[in-house]
mmCIF file of C-alpha atoms in Angstrom:
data_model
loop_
_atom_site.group_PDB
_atom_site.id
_atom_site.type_symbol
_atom_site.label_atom_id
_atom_site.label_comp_id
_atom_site.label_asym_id
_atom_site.label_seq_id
_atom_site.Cartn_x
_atom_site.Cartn_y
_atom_site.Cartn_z
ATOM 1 C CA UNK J 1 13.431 -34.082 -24.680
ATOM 2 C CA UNK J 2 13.997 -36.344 -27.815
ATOM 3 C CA UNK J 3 15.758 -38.896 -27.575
ATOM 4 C CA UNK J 4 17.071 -42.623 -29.272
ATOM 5 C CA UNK J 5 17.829 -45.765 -27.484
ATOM 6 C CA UNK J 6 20.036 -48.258 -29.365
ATOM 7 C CA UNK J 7 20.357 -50.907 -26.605
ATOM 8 C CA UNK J 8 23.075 -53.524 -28.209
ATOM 9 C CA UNK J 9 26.538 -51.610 -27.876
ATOM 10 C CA UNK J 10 28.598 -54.263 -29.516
ATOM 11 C CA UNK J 11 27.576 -57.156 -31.262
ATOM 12 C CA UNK J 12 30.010 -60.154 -32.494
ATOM 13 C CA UNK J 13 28.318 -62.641 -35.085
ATOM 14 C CA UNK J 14 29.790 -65.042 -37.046
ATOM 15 C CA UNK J 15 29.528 -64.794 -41.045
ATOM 16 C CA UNK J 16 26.165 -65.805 -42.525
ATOM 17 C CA UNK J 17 24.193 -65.374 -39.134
ATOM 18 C CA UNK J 18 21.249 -63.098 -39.021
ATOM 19 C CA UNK J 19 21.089 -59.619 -37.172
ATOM 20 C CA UNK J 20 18.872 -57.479 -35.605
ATOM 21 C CA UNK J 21 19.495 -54.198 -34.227
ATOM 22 C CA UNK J 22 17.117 -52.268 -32.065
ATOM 23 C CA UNK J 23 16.072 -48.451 -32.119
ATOM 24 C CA UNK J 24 13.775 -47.122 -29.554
ATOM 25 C CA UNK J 25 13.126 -43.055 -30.191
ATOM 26 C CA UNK J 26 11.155 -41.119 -27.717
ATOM 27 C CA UNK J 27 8.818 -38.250 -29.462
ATOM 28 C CA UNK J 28 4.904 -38.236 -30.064
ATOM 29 C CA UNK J 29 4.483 -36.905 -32.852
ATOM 30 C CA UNK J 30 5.564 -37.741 -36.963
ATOM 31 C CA UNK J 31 9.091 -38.948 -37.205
ATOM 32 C CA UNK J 32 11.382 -39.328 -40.152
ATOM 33 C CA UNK J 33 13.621 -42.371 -38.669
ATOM 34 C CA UNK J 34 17.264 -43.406 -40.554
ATOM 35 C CA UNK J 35 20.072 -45.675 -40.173
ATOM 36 C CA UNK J 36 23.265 -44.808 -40.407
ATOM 37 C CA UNK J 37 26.473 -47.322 -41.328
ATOM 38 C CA UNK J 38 30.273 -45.949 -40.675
ATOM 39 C CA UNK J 39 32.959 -48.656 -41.609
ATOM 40 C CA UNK J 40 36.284 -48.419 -39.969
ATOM 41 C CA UNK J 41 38.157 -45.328 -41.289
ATOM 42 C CA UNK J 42 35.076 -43.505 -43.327
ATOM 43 C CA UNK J 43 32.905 -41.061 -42.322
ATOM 44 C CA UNK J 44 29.049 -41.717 -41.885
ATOM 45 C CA UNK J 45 27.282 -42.900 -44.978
ATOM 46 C CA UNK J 46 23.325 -43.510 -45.088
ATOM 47 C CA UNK J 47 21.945 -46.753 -45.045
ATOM 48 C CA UNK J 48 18.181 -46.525 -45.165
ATOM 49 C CA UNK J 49 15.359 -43.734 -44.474
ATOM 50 C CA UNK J 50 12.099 -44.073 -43.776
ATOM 51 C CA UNK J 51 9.505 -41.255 -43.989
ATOM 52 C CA UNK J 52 5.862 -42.238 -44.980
ATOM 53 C CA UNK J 53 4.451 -45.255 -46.226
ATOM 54 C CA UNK J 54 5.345 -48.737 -46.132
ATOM 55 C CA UNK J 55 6.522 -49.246 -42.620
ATOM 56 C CA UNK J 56 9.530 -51.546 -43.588
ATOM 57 C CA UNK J 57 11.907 -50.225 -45.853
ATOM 58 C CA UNK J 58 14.844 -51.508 -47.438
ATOM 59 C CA UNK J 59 18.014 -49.884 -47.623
ATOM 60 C CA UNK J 60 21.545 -50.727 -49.416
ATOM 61 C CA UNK J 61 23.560 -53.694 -48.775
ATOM 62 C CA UNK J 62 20.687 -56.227 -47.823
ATOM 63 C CA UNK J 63 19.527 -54.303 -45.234
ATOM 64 C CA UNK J 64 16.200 -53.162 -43.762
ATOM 65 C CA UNK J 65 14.440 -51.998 -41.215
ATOM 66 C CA UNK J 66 10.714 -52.093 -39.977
ATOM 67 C CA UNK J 67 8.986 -49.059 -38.533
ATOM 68 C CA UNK J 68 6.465 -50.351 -35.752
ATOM 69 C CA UNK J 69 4.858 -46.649 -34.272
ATOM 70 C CA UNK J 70 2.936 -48.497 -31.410
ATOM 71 C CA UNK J 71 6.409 -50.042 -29.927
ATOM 72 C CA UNK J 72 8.612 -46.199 -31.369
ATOM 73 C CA UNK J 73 10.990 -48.972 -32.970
ATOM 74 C CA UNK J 74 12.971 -48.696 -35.962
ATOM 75 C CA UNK J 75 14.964 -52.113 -35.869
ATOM 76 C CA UNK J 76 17.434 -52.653 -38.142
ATOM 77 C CA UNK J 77 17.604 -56.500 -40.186
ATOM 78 C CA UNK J 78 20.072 -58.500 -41.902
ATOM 79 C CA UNK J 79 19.173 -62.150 -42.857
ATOM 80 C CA UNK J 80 22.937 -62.761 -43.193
ATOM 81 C CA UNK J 81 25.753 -60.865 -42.426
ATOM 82 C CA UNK J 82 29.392 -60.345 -44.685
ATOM 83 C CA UNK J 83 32.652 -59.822 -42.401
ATOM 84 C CA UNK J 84 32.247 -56.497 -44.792
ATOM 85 C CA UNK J 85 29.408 -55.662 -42.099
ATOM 86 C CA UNK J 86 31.957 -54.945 -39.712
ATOM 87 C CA UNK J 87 31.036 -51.199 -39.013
ATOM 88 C CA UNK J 88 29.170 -48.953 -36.275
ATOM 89 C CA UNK J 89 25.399 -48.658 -36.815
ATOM 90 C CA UNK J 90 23.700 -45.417 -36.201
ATOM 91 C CA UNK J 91 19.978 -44.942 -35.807
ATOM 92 C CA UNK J 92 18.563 -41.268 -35.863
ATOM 93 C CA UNK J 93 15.281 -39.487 -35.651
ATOM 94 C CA UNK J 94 14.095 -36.484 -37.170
ATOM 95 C CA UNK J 95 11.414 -34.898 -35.258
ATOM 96 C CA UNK J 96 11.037 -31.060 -36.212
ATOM 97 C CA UNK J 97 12.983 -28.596 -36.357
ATOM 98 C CA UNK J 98 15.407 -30.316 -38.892
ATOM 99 C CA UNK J 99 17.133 -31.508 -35.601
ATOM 100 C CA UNK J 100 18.581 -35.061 -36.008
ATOM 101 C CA UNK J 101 19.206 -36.884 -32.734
ATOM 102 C CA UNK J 102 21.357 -40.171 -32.871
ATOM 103 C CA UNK J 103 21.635 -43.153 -30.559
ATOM 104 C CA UNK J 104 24.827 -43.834 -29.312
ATOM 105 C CA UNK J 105 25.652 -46.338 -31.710
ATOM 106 C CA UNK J 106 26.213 -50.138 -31.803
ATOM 107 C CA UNK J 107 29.582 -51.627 -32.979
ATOM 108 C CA UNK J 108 29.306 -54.855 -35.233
ATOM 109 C CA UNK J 109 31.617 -57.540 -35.297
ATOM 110 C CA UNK J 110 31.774 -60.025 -37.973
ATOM 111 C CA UNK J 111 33.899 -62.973 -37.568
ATOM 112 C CA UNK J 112 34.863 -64.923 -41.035
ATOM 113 C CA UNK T 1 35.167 -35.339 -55.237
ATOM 114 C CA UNK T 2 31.683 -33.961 -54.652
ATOM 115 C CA UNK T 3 31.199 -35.163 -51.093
ATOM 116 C CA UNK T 4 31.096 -32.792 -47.986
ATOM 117 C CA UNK T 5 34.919 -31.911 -47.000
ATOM 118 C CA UNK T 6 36.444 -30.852 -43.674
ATOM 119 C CA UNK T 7 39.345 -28.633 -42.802
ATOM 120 C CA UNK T 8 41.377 -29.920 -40.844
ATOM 121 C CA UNK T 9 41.179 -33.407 -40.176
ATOM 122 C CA UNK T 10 42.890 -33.497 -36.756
ATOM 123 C CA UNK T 11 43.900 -30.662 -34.747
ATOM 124 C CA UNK T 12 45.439 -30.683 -31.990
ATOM 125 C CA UNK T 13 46.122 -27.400 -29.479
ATOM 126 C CA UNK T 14 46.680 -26.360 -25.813
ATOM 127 C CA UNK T 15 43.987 -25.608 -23.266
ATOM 128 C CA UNK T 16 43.231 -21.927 -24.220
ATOM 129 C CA UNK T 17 43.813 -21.520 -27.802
ATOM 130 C CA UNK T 18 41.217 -20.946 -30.380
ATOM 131 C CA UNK T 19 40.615 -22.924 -33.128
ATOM 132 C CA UNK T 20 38.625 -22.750 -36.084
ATOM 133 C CA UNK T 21 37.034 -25.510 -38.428
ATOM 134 C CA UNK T 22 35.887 -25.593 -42.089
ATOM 135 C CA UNK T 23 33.411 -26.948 -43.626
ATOM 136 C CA UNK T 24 32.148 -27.429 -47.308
ATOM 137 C CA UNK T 25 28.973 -28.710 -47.960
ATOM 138 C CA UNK T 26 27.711 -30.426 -51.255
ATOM 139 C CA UNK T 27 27.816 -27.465 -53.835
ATOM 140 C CA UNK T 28 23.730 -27.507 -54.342
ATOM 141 C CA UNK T 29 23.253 -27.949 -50.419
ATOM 142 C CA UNK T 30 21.306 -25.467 -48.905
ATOM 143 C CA UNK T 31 21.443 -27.110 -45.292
ATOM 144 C CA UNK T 32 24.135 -27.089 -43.300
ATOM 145 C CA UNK T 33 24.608 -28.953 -40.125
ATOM 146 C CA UNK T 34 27.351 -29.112 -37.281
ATOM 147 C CA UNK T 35 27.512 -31.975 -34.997
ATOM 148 C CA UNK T 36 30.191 -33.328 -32.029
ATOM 149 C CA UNK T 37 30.686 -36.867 -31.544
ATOM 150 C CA UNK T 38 32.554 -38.065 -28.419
ATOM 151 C CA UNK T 39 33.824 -41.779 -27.812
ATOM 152 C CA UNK T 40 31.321 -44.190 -27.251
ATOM 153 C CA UNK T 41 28.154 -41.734 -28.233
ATOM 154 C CA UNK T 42 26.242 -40.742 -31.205
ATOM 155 C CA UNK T 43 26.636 -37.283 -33.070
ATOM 156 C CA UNK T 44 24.767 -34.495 -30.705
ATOM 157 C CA UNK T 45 23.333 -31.690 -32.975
ATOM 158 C CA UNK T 46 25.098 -28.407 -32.438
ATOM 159 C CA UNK T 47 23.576 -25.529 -34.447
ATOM 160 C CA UNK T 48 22.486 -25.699 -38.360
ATOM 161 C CA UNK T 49 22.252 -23.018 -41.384
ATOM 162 C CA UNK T 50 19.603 -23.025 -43.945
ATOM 163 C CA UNK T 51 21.653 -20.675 -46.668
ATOM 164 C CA UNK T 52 23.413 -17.951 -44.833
ATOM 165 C CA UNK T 53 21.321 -17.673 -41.817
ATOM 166 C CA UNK T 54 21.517 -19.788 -38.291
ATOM 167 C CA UNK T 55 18.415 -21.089 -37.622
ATOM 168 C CA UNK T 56 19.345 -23.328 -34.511
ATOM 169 C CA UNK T 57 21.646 -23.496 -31.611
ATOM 170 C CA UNK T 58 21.684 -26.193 -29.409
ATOM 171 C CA UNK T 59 22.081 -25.897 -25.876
ATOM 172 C CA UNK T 60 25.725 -27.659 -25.697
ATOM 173 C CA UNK T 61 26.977 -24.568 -28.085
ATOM 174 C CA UNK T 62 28.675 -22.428 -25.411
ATOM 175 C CA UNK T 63 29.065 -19.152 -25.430
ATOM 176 C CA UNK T 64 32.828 -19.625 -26.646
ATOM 177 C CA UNK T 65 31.551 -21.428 -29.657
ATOM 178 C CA UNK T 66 30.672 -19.863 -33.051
ATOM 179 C CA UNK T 67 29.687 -20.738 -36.463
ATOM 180 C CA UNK T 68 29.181 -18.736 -39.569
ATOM 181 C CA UNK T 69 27.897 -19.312 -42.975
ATOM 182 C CA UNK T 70 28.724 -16.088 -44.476
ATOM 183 C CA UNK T 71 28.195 -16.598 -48.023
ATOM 184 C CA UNK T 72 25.693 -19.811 -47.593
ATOM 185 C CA UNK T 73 28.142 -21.809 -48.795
ATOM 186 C CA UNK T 74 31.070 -22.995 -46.513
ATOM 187 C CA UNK T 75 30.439 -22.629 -42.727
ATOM 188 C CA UNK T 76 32.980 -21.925 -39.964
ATOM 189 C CA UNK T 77 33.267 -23.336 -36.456
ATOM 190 C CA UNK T 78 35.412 -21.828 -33.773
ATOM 191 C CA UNK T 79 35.787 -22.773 -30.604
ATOM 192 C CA UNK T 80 37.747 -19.911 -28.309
ATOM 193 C CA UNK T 81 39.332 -20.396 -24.836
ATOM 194 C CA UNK T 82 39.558 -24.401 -25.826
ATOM 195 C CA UNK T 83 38.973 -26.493 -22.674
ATOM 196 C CA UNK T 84 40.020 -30.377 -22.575
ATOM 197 C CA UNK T 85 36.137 -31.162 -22.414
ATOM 198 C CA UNK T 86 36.329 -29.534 -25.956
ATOM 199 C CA UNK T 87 37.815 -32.769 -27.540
ATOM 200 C CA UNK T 88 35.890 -34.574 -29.326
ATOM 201 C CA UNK T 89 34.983 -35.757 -33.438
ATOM 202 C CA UNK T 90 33.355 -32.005 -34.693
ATOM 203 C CA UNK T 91 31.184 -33.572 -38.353
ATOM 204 C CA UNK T 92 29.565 -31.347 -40.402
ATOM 205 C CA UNK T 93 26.594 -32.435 -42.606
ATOM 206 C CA UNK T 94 24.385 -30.944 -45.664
ATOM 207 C CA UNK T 95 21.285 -31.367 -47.411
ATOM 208 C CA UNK T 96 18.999 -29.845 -49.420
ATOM 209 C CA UNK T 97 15.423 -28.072 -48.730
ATOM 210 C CA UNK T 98 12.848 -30.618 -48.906
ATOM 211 C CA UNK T 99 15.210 -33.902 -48.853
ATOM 212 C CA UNK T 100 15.367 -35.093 -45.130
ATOM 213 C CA UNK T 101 18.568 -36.672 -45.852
ATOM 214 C CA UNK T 102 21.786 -35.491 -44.681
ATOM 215 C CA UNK T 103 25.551 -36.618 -46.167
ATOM 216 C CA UNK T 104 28.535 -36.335 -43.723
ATOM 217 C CA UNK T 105 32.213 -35.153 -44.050
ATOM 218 C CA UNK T 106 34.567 -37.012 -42.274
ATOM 219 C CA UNK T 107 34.945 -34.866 -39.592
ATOM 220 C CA UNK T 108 37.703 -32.515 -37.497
ATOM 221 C CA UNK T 109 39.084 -34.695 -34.197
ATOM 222 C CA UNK T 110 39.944 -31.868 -32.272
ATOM 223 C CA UNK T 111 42.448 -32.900 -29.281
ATOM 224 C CA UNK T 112 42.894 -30.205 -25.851
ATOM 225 C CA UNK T 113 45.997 -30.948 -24.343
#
C-alpha cells in the first residue's frame, strides 16, 4: 500500500532560521507530490504542487520544495521563516486512482 | 464566498444516532472528495465522486457509512449507528477533471459521546 512518511512531528525555530521538512512517499510508479499548509483555525490551503518537469518547484509564501525520485523525497524549504509560519504542514501523494494519501503532518513553531 | 463549504461545522451526538454531513464543492468542480482526519494524523481518503457517480470507496468506509452525490453537485455523508471511534475531523475536497489539485472546506468535527 501507498503510503507518506513525514518524519519531524513538531518543529520549534526561532524567526529568520531556515527549515526543512522531509516527505518520504512509498509508490513505484509516476507521482503527483503536494504540500499542504493549515494555519491555526483555517482549513487546508495548498502550498505547492509538483507534477512534471523541473524537480524543484516553488510554491507561495517563499516556499519550495525539491523532488529527488531516486531518494521518493519531496522536502519542503524555507530559507527563513515568519512567526506567520506557525501552521501544520501536510505532504501528499497522488498515485492513481485520484487517491490522495497524506502524511501525518508536522506542526511548526515559530518563536518571534 | 466561492470556496468549498461544510454543513455543519461541529456536531455532536450519542453513540447510536445517525448523522448526516453536507458538502458543497466549488460550483465548476466536477470532483468531489471525502476525507477523515483524526488527532495527530493526516486526512485518510474515504470515497470520491467524479459528477454524480462514486467511483471509489476506501476500505475504512464501513458498511454504516454512505455518501451521495445525487445531482453532481453537493454530496452527502452519513454515518448510521455512530460509534465513539466515529469521531473525528470529516473534510470534503473538490477539483476539476484534468487539474490534480484539490481545495478543502473546513471540515465537520463530529464528536460520539
Amino acid at each position: 500500500a501507498q503510503s507518506v512518511s513525514q518524519h519531524n512531528h513538531h518543529v520549534i525555530l526561532s524567526e529568520a532560521a531556515s527549515l526543512e521538512l522531509g516527505c518520504n512517499y512509498s509508490y513505484g510508479g509516476t507521482v503527483n507530490l503536494f504540500w499542504y499548509v493549515q494555519y491555526p483555525g483555517q482549513h487546508l490551503q495548498l502550498l505547492l504542487k509538483y507534477f512534471s518537469g523541473d524537480p524543484l518547484v516553488k510554491g507561495i509564501k517563499g516556499f519550495e520544495a525539491e523532488f529527488i525520485k531516486s531518494k521518493f523525497s519531496f522536502n519542503l524549504r524555507k530559507p527563513s521563516v515568519q512567526w506567520s509560519d506557525t501552521a501544520e504542514y501536510f505532504c501528499a501523494v497522488n498515485a492513481h486512482f485520484n487517491k490522495f494519501y497524506f502524511g501525518s503532518g508536522t506542526k511548526l513553531n515559530v518563536k518571534p | 464566498d466561492t470556496g468549498v463549504s461544510q454543513d455543519p461545522r461541529h456536531k455532536i451526538t450519542k453513540r447510536g444516532q445517525n448523522v448526516t454531513f453536507r458538502c458543497d464543492p466549488i460550483s465548476e468542480h466536477n470532483r468531489l472528495y471525502w476525507y477523515r482526519q483524526t488527532l495527530g494524523q493526516g486526512p485518510e481518503f474515504l470515497t470520491y465522486f467524479q459528477n454524480e457517480a462514486q467511483l471509489e470507496k476506501s476500505r475504512l468506509l464501513s458498511d454504516r457509512f454512505s455518501a451521495e452525490r445525487p445531482k453532481g453537485s453537493f454530496s452527502t455523508l452519513e454515518i448510521q449507528r455512530t460509534e465513539q471511534g466515529d469521531s473525528a475531523m470529516y473534510l470534503c475536497a473538490s477539483s476539476l477533471i484534468g487539474y490534480n489539485e484539490q481545495f478543502f472546506g473546513p471540515g465537520t468535527r463530529l464528536t460520539v459521546l
